[in-house]
CSV table of C-alpha atoms in Angstrom, one decimal:
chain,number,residue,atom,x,y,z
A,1006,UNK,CA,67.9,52.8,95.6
A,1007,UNK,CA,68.8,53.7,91.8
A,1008,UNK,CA,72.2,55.5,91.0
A,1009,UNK,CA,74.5,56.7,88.3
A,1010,UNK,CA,77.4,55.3,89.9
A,1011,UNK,CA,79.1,58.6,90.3
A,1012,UNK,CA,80.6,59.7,94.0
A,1013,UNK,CA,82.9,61.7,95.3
A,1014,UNK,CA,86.1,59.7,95.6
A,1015,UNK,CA,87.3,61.9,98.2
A,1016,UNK,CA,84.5,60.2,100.2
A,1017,UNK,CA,86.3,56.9,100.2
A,1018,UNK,CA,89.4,58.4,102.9
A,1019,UNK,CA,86.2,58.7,105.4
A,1020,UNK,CA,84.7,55.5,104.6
A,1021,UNK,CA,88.3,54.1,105.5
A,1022,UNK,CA,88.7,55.8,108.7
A,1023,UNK,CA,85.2,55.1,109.8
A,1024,UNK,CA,85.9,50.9,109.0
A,1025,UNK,CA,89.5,51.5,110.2
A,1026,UNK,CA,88.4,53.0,114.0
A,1027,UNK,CA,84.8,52.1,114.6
A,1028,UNK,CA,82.8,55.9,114.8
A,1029,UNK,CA,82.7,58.9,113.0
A,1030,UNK,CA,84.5,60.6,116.0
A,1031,UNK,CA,87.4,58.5,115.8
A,1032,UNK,CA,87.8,59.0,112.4
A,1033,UNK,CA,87.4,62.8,112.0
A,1034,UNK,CA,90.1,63.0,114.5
A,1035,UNK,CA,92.3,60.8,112.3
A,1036,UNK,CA,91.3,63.4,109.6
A,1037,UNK,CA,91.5,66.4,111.6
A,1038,UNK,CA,87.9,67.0,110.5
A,1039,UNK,CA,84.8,67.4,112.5
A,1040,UNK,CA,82.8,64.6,113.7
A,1041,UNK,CA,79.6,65.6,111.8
A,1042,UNK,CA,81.8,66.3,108.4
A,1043,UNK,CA,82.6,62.4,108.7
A,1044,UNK,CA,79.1,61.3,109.6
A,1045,UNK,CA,78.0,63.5,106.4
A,1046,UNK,CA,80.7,62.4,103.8
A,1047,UNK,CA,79.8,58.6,104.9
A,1048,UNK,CA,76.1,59.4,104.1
A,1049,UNK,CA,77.1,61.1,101.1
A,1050,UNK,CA,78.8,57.7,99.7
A,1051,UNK,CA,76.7,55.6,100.8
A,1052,UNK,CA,73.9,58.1,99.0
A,1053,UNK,CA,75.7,58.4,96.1
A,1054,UNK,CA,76.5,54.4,95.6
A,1055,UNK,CA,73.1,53.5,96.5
A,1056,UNK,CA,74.4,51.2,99.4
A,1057,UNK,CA,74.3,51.0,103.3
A,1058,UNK,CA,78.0,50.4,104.1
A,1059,UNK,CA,77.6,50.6,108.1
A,1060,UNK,CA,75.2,49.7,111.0
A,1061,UNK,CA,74.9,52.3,113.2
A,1062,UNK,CA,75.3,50.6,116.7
A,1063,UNK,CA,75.4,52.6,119.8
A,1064,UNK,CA,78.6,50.9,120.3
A,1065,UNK,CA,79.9,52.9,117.0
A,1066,UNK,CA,79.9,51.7,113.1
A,1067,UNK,CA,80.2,48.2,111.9
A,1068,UNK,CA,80.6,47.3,108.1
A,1069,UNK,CA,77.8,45.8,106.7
A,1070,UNK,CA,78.8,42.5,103.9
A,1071,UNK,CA,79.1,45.4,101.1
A,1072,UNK,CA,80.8,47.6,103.2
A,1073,UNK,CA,83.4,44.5,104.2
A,1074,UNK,CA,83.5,43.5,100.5
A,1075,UNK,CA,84.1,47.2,99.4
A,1076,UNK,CA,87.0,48.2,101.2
A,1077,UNK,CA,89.6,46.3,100.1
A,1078,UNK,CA,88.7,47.7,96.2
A,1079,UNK,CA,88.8,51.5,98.5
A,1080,UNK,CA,91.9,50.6,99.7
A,1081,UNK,CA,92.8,50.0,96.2
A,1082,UNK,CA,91.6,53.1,95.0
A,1083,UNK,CA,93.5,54.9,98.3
A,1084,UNK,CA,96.4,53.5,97.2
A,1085,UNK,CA,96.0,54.1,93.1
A,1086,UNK,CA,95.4,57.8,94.4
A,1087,UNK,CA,98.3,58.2,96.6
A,1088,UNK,CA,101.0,56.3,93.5
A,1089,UNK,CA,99.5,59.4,91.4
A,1090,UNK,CA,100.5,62.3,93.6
A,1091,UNK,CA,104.3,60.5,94.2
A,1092,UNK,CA,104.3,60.3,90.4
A,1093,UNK,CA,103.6,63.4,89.7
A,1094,UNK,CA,105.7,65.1,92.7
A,1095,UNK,CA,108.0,62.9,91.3
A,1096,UNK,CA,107.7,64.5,87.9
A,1097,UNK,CA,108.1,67.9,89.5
A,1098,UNK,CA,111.1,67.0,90.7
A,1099,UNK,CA,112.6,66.2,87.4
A,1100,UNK,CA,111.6,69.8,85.7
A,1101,UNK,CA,115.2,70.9,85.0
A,1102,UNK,CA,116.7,72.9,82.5
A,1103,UNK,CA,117.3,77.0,82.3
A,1104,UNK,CA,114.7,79.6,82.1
A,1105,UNK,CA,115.9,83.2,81.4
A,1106,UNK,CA,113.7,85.6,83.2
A,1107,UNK,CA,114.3,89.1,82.5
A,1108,UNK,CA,112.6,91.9,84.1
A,1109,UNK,CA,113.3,95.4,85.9
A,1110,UNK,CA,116.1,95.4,88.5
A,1111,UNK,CA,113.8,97.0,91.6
A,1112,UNK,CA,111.8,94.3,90.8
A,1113,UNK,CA,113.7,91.3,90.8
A,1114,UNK,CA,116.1,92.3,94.2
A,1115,UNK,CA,113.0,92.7,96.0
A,1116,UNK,CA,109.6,90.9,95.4
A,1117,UNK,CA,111.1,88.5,92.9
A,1118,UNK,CA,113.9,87.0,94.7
A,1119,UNK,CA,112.0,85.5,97.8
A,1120,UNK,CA,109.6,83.9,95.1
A,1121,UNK,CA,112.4,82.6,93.5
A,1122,UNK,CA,114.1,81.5,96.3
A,1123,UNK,CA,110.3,79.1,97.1
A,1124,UNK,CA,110.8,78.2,93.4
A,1125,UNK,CA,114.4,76.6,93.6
A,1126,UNK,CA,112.6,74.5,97.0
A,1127,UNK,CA,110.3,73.0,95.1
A,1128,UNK,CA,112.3,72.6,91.4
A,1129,UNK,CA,115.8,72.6,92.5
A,1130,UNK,CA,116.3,71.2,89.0
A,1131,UNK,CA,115.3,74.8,87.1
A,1132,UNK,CA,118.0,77.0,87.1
A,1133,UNK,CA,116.6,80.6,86.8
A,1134,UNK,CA,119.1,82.8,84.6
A,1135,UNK,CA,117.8,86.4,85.9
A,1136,UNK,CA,118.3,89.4,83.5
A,1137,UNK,CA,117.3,92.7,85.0
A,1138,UNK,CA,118.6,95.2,82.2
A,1139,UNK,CA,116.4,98.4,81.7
A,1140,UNK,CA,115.4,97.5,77.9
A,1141,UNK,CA,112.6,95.3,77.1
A,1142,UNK,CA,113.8,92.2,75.8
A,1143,UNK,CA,112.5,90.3,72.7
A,1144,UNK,CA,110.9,87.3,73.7
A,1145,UNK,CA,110.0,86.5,69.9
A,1146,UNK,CA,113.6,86.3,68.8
A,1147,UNK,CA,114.4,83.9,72.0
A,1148,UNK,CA,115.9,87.0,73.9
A,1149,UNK,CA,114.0,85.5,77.0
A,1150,UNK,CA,111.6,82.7,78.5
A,1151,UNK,CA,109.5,84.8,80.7
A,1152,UNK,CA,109.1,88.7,81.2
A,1153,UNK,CA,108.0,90.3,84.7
A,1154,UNK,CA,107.6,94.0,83.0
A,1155,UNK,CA,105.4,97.2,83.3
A,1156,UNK,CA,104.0,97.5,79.9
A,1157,UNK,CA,100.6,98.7,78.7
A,1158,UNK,CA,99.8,95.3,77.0
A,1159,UNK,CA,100.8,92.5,74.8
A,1160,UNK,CA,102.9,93.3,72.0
A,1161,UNK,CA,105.4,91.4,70.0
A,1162,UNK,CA,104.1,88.8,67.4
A,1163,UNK,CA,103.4,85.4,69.7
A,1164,UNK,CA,103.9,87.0,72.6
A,1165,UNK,CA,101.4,85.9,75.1
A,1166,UNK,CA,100.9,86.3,78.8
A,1167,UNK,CA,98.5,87.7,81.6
A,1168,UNK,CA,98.2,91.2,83.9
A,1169,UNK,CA,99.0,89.8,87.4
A,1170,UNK,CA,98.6,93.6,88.7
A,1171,UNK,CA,98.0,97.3,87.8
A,1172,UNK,CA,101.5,99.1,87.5
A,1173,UNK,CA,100.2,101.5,90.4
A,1174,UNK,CA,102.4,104.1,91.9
A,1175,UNK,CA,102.3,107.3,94.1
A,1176,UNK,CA,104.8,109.0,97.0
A,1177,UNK,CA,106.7,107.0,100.1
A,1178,UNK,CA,108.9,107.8,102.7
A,1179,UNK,CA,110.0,105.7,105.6
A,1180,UNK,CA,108.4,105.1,108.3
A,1181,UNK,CA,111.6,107.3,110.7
A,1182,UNK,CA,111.5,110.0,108.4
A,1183,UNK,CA,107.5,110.3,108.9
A,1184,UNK,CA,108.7,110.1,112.9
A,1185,UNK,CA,111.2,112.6,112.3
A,1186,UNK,CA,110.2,115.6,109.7
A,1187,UNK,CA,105.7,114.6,109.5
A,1188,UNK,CA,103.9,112.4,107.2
A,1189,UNK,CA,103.2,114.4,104.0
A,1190,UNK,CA,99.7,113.7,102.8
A,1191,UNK,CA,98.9,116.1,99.6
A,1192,UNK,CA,101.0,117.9,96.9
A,1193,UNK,CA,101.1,121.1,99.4
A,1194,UNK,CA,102.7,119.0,102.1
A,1195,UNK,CA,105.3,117.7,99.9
A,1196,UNK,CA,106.8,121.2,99.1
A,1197,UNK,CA,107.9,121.8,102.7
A,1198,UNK,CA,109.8,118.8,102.1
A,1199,UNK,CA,113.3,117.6,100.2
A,1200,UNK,CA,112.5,115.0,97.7
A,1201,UNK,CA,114.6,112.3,96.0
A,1202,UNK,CA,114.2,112.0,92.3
A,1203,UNK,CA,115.8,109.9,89.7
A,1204,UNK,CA,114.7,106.1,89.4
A,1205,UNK,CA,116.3,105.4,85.9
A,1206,UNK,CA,114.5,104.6,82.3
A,1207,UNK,CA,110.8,103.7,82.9
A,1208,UNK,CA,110.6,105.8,86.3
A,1209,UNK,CA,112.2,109.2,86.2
A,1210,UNK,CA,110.2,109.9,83.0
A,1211,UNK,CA,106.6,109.6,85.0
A,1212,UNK,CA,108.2,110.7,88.0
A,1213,UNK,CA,109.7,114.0,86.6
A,1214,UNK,CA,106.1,114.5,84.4
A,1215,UNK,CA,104.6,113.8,87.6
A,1216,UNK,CA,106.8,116.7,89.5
A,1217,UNK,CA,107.0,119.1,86.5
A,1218,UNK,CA,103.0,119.0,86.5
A,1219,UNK,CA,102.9,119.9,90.4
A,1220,UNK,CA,105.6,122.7,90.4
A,1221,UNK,CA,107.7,120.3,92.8
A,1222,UNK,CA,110.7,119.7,90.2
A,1223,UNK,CA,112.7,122.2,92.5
A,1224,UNK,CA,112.2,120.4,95.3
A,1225,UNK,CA,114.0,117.2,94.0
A,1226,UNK,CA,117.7,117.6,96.5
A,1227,UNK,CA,118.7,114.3,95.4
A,1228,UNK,CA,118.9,112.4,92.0
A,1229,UNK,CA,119.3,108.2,91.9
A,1230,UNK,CA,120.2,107.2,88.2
A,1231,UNK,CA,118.1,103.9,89.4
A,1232,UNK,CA,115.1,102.4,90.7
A,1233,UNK,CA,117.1,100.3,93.3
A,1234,UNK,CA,119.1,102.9,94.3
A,1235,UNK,CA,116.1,105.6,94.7
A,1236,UNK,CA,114.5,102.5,97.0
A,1237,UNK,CA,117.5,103.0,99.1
A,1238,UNK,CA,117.4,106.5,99.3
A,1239,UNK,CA,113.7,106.2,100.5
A,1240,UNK,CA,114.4,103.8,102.8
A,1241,UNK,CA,117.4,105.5,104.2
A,1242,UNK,CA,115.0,108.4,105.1
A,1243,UNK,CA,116.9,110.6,102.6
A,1244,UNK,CA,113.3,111.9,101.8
A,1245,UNK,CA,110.1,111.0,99.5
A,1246,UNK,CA,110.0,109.6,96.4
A,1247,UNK,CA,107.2,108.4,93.9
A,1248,UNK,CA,107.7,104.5,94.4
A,1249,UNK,CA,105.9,101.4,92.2
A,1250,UNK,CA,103.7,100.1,94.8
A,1251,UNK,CA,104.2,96.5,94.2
A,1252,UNK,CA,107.4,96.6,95.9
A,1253,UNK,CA,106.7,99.6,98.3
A,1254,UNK,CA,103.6,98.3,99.5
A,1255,UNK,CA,105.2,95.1,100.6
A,1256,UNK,CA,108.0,96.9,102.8
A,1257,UNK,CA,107.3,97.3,106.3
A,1258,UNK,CA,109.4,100.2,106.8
A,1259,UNK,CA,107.5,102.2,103.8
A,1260,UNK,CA,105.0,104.1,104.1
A,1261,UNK,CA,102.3,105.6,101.5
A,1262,UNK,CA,102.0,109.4,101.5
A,1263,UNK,CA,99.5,110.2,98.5
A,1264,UNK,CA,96.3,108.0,96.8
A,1265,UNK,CA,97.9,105.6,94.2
A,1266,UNK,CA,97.5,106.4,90.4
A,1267,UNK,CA,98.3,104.3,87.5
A,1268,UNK,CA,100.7,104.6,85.2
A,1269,UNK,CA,99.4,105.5,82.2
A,1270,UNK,CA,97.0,102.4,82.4
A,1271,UNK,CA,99.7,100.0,82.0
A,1272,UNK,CA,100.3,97.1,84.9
A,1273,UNK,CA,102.7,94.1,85.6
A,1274,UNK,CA,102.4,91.8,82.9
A,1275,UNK,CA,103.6,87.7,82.6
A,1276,UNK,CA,104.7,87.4,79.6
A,1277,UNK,CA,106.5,84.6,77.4
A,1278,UNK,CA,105.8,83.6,74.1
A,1279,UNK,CA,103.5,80.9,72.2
A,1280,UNK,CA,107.0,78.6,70.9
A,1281,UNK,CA,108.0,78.0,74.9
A,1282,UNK,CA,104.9,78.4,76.6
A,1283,UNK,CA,104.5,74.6,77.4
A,1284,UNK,CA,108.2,73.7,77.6
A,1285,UNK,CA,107.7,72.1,81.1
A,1286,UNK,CA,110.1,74.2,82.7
A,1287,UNK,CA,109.0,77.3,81.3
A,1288,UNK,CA,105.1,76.3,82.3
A,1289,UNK,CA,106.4,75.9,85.7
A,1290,UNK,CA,108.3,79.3,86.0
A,1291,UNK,CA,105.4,80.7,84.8
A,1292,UNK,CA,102.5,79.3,86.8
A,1293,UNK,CA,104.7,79.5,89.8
A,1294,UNK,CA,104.9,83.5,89.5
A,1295,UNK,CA,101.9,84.0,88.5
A,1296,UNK,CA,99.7,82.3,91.6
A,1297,UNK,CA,102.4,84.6,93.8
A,1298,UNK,CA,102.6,88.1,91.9
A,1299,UNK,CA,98.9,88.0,91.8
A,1300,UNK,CA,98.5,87.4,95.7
A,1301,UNK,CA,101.0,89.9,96.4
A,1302,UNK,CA,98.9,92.8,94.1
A,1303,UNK,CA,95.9,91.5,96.0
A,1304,UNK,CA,97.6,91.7,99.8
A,1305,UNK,CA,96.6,94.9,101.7
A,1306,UNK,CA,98.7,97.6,101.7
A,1307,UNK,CA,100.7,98.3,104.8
A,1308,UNK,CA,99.6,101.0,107.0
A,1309,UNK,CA,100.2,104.5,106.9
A,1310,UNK,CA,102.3,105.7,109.9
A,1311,UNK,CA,100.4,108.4,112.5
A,1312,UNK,CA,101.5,111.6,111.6
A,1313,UNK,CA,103.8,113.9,113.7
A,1314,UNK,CA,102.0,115.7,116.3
């Protein structure tokens, strides 16, 4: 039989177990694998190589002479293989160094800082320097390593980074206050209700457009000078509030009121810029939050509460 002498090498961990306990079986328990994905990967290598490595008995499998001569070079490969991932868990352990990550306040004490918390497991060597101010920081001038911000797009010269979610947003209240006073589910709904308002620079600008647009400015009763602090107030039950949905979505005890809209088409952006980009540390930061941020935009929101009979 011609080949190319190209295989799998993932292949060679079944031929192992197969030599090592006599049957296919046997070995795809070992593997925690079926006993017909053993029997194929050992046909698959023994396809791809061009070789009959076993004897099928009814007894179970018994290496053939290539089979015998070839495992000790698979064992060598197996090992080769596993010296590789210790080096480079290894070399993941030794990341260190500081990464300033700077992004909005609501953000960071709530989605960001169980992410961060998996982050210091696995690189307890980074330390994370966290800068939530307001104000968009200048990641050209060194201001910052890496930016978690709503903005409508890359800016900045050398600035570079990916949209891990759309900046979507719409009205919340907690799951009690639904209980207690009715689930408000249109723009008519929400004037029988007391709303909070406020949320600080980069909210209460959209949010009071948002209200002014409706005729529901006088309904605002209460006014948070912050994002964080309007999450409270929501969460209190001190009444609705427009909410990014990022972080609402992902509270249990939230609950969505209205359809989402976008924020002027901007979203959640990764950002860092082109002289740090593959600093190791700063690499690892970044791939790190970007693999979770985008699952988190992708998870399904949590479900609306019944409303009040």
């Amino acid at each position: 039989m011609q080949n190319d002498g190209v295989f799998d090498w993932g292949d060679l961990r079944y031929f192992l177990a197969v030599a090592q306990t006599g049957s296919t079986l046997a070995a795809g328990r070992m593997l925690r694998v079926s006993q017909t994905t053993a029997a194929r990967r050992v046909a698959a290598l023994e396809a791809d190589l061009g070789v009959t490595l076993f004897e099928k008995r009814p007894a179970g499998y018994r290496l053939t002479p290539i089979g015998e001569a070839l495992v000790a070079r698979a064992r060598g490969v197996e090992a080769a293989a596993a010296a590789v991932t210790d080096a480079a868990a290894g070399a993941a352990r030794d990341v260190s160094g500081t990464v300033r990550v700077t992004t909005s306040e609501i953000i960071a004490a709530t989605i960001l800082a169980p992410m961060l918390r998996e982050l210091h497991d696995a690189y307890p060597a980074i330390r994370i320097e966290l800068d939530t101010s307001a104000a968009l920081r200048d990641l050209a001038g060194g201001a910052a390593d890496v930016a978690v911000r709503s903005v409508g797009g890359l800016s900045g010269t050398g600035v570079v980074g990916r949209r891990v979610a759309d900046d979507m947003w719409t009205v919340y209240c907690s799951r009690d206050y639904a209980a207690q006073y009715g689930l408000p589910t249109s723009v008519e709904d929400l004037r029988g209700h007391s709303l909070v308002g406020g949320g600080g620079e980069g909210v209460w600008f959209y949010y009071l457009a948002w209200l002014r647009q409706h005729g529901l400015e006088g309904a605002v009763a209460t006014e948070y000078d912050s994002a964080l602090g309007l999450l409270a107030a929501v969460r209190a039950g001190l009444g609705p509030a427009v909410l990014p949905s990022i972080v609402a979505d992902a509270d249990p005890s939230l609950v969505c009121c209205l359809p989402m809209v976008n924020k002027a088409g901007r979203g959640i952006w990764l950002l860092t810029h082109e002289r740090v980009r593959h600093t190791p540390r700063v690499r690892v930061v970044i791939d790190f939050l970007a693999v979770r941020l985008t699952a988190l935009a992708r998870a399904k929101p949590v479900a609306p509460a019944a409303p009040r009979p």
